[in-house]
mmCIF file of C-alpha atoms in Angstrom:
data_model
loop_
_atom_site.group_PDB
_atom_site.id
_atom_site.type_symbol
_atom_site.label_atom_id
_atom_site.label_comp_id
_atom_site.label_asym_id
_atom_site.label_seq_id
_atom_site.Cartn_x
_atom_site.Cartn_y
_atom_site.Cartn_z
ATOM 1 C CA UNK A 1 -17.725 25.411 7.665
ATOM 2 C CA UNK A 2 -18.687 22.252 9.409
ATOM 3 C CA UNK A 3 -20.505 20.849 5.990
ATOM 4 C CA UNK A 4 -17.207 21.373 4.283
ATOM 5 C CA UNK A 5 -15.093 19.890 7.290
ATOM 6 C CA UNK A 6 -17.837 16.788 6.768
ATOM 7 C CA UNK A 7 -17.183 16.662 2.970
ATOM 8 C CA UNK A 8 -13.616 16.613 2.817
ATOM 9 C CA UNK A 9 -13.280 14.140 5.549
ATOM 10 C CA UNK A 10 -15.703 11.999 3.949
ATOM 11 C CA UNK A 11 -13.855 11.962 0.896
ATOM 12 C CA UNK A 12 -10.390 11.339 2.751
ATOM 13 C CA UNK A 13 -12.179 8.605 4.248
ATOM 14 C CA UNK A 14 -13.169 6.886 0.956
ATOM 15 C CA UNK A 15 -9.524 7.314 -0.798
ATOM 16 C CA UNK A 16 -8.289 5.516 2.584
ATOM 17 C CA UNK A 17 -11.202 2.781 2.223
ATOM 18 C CA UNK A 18 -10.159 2.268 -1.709
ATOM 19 C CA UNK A 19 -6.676 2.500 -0.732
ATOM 20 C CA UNK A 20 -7.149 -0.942 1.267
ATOM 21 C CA UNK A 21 -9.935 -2.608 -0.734
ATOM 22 C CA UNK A 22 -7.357 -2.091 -4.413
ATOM 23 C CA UNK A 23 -4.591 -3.073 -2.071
ATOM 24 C CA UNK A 24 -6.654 -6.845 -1.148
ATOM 25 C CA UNK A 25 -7.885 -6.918 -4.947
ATOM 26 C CA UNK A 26 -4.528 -6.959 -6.194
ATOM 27 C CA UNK A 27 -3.094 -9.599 -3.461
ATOM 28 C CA UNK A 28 -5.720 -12.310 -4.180
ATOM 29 C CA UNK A 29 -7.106 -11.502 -7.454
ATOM 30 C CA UNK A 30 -5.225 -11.161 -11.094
ATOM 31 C CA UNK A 31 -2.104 -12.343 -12.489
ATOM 32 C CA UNK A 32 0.331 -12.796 -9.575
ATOM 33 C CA UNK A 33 -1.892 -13.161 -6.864
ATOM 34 C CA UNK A 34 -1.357 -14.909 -3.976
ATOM 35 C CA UNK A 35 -3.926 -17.658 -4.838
ATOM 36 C CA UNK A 36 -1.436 -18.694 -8.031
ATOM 37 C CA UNK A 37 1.346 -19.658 -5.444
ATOM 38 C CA UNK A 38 3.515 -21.180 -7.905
ATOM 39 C CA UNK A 39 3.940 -18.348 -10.099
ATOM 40 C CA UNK A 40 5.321 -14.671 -9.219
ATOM 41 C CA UNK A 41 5.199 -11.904 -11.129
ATOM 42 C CA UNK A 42 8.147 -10.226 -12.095
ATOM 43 C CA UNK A 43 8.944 -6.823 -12.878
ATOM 44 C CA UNK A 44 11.968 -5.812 -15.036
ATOM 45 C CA UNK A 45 13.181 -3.176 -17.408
ATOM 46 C CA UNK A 46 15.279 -3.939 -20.624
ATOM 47 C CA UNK A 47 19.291 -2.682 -20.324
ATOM 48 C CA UNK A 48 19.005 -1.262 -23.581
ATOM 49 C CA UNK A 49 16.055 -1.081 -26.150
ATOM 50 C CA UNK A 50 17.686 -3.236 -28.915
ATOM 51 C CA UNK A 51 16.777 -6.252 -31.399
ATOM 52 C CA UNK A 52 18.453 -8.418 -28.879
ATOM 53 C CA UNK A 53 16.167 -7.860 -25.756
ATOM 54 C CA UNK A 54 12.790 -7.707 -27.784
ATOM 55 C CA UNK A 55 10.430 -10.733 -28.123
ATOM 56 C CA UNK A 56 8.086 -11.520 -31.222
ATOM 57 C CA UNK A 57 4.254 -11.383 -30.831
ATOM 58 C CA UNK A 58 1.624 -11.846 -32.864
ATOM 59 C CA UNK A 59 -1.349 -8.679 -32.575
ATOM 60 C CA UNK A 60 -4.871 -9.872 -33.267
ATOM 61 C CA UNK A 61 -4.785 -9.382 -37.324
ATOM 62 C CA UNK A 62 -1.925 -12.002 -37.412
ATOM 63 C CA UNK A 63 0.898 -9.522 -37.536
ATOM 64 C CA UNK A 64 4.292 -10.120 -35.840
ATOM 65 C CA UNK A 65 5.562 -7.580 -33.365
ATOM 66 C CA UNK A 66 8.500 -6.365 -31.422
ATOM 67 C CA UNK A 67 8.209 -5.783 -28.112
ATOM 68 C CA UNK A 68 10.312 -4.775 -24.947
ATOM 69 C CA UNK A 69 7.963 -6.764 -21.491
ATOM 70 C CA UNK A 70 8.192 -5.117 -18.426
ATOM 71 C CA UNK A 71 6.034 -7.454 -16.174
ATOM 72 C CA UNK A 72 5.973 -11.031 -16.547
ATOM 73 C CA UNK A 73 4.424 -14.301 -14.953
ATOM 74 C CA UNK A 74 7.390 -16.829 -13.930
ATOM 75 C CA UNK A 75 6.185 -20.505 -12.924
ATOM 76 C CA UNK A 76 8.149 -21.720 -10.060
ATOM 77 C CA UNK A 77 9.396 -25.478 -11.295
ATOM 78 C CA UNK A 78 9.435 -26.354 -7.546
ATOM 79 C CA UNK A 79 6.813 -24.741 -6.023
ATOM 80 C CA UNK A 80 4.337 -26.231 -9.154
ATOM 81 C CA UNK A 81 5.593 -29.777 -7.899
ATOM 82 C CA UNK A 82 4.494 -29.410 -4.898
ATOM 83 C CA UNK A 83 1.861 -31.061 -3.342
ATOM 84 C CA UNK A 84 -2.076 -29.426 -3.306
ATOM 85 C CA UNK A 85 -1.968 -30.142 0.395
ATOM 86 C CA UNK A 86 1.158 -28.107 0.958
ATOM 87 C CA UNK A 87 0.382 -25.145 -1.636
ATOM 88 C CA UNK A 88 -2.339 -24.878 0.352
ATOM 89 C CA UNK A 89 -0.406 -24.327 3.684
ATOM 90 C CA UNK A 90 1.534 -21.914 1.777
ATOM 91 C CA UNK A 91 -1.691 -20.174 0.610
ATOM 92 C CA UNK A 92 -2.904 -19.548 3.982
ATOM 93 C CA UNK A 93 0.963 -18.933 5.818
ATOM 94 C CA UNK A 94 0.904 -16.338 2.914
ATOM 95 C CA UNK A 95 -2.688 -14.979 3.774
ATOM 96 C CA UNK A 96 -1.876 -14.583 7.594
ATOM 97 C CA UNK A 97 1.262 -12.496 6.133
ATOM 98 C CA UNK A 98 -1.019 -10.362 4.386
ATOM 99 C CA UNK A 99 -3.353 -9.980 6.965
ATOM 100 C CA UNK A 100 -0.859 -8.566 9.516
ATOM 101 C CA UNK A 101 -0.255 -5.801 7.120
ATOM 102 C CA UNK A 102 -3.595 -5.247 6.281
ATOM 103 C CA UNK A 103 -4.780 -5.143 10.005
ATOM 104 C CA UNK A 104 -3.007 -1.947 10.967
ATOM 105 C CA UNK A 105 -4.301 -0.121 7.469
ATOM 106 C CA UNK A 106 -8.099 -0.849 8.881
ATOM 107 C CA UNK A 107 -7.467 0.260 12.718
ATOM 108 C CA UNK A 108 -5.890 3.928 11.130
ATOM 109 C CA UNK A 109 -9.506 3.282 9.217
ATOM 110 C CA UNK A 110 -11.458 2.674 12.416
ATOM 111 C CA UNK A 111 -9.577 5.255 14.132
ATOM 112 C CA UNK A 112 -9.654 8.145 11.778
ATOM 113 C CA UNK A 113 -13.961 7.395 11.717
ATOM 114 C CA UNK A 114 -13.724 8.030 15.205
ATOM 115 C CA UNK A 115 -12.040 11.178 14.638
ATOM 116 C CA UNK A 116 -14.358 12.022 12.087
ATOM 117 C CA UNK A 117 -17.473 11.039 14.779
ATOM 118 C CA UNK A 118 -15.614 13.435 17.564
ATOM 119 C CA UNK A 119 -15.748 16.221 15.573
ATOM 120 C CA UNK A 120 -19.635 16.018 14.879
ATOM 121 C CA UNK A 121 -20.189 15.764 18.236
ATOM 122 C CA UNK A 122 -18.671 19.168 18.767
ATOM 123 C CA UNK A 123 -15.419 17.425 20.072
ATOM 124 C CA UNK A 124 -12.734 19.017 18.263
ATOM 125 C CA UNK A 125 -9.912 20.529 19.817
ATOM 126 C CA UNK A 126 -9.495 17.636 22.229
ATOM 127 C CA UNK A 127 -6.128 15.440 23.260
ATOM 128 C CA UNK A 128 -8.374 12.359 21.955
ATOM 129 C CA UNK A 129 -8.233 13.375 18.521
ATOM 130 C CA UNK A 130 -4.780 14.469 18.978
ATOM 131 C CA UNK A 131 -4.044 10.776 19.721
ATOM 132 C CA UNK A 132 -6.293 9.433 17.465
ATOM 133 C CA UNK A 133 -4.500 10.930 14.287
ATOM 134 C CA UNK A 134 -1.108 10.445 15.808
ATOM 135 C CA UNK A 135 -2.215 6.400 15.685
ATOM 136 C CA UNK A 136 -3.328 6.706 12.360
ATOM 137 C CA UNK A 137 -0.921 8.353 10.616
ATOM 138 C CA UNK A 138 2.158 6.284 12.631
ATOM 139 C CA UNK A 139 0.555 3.072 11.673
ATOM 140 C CA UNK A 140 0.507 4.148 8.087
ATOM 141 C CA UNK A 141 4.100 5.153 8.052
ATOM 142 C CA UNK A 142 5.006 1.937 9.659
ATOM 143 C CA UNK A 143 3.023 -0.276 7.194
ATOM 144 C CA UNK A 144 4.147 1.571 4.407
ATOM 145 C CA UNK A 145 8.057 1.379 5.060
ATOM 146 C CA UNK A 146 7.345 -2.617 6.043
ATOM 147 C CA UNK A 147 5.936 -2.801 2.689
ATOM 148 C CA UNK A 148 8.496 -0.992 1.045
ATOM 149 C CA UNK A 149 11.685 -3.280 2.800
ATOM 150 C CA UNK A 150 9.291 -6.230 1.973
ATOM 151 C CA UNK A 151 9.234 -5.452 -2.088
ATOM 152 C CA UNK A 152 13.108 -5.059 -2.002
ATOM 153 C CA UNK A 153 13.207 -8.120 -0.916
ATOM 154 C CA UNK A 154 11.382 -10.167 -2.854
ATOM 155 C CA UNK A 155 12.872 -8.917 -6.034
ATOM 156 C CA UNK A 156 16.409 -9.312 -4.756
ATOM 157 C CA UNK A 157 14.736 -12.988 -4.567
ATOM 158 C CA UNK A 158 13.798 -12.943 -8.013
ATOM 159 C CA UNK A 159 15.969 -13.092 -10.713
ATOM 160 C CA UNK A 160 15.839 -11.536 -14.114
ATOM 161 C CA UNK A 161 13.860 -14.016 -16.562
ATOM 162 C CA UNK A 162 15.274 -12.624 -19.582
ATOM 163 C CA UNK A 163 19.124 -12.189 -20.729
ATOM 164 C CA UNK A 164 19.852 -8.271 -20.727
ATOM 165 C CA UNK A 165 17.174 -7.355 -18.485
ATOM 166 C CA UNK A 166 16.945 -6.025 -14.868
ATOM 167 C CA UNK A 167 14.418 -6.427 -12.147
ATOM 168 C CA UNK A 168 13.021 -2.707 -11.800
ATOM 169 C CA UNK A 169 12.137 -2.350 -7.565
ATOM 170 C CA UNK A 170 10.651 0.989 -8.705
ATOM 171 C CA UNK A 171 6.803 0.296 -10.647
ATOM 172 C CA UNK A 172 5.350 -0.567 -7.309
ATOM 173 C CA UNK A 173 6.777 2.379 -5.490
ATOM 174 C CA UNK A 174 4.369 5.310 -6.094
ATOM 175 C CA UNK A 175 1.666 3.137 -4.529
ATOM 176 C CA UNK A 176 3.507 2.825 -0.993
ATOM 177 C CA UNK A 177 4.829 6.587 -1.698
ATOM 178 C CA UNK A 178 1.331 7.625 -1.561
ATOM 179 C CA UNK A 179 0.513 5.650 1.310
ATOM 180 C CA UNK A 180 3.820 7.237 3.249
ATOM 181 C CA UNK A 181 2.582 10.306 2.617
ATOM 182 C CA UNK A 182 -0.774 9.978 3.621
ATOM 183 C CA UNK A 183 0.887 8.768 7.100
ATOM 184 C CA UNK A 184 2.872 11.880 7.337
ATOM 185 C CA UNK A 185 0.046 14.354 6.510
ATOM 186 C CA UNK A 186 -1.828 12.394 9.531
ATOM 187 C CA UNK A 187 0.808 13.767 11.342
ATOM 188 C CA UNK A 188 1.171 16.797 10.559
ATOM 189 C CA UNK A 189 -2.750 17.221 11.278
ATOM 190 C CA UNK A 190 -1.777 15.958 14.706
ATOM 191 C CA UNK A 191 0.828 18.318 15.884
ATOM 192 C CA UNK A 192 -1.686 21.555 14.394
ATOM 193 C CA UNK A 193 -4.184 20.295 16.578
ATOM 194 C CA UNK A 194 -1.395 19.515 19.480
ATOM 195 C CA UNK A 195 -0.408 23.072 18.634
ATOM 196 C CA UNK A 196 -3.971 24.813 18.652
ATOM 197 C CA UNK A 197 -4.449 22.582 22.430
ATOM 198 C CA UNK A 198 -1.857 23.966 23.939
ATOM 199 C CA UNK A 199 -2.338 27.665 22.955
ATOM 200 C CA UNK A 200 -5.945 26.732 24.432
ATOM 201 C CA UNK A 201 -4.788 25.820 27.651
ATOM 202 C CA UNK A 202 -2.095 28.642 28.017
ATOM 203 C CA UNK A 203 -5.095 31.137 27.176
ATOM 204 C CA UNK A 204 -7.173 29.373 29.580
ATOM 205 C CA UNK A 205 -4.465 29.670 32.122
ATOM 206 C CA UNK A 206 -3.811 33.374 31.671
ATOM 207 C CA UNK A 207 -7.584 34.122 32.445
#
């Protein structure tokens, strides 16, 4: 029972660990990223699939196309004019942003190894681990409805590139969803275990 308790928190463990190391990847890396501070990349949806709100391609054999974009890179006229010196301040302002977001997302990390650690050492129905998944899974739920305000906003920021199209808030989403819900099943771990405590100490009491 112990082996299996081992393996599924180990593999908890590495969803949470590629959870944060996809989340980084896709801040400073890509189209988008934070290190291409003049462009942002914007997400939108077409009103209505028509001749009007398609755009001509060519595909690799030379062949023109119809299509309907959903993502696209926009240049920011001002923000390109600026100086290297001051896209640079941006860079890092932007960074520090990041990082407070990120920070909480590695202490529910740090604290859920610990949790992991008590339980091999025998510690398991203890207040500690109570607490220890309560901080993990509020931090989560925190950081994941920041995130979620924090997207709203920035495409109420950005407008639509294209005539008859509409920014679409919802392709990013699933990915704090997820993360929401991981928070909340943190939680619920906490209150069994608050649950199986105090049924321990009542037991205790009556004998």
């Amino acid at each position: 029972m112990k082996t299996s308790l081992n393996i599924f928190c180990a593999i908890l463990l590495a969803i949470m660990a590629c959870e944060v190391a996809f989340s980084l990847y896709g801040i400073f890396s890509g189209p988008g990223s934070i290190r291409q501070v003049d462009f942002a990349q914007v997400d939108m949806v077409p009103d209505e699939v028509t001749d009007q709100t398609s755009v001509t391609v060519t595909d690799p054999q030379g062949k023109e196309v119809k299509v309907w974009p959903t993502s696209v890179l926009v240049q920011d006229e001002e923000l390109a004019a600026l100086p290297a010196q001051e896209k640079t301040v941006l860079f890092w302002t932007t960074v520090i942003g990041v990082g407070l977001i990120m920070i909480p997302l590695a202490l529910a990390l740090v604290w859920f190894i610990k949790f992991i650690v008590n339980v091999n050492r025998g510690v398991i129905f203890d207040w500690k681990n109570v607490k220890l998944l309560r901080k993990t899974g509020w931090f989560y739920v925190v950081v994941s409805l920041i995130s979620i305000v924090l997207l709203q906003i920035i495409h109420q920021t950005q407008s639509p590139v294209m005539a008859h199209y509409s920014i679409n808030t919802l392709v990013e989403m699933p990915d704090f969803i997820m993360t929401l819900s991981d928070g909340f099943l943190f939680l619920v771990m906490a209150e069994i275990f608050a649950v199986g405590l105090k049924q321990k100490e009542e037991l205790d009491a009556v004998v």
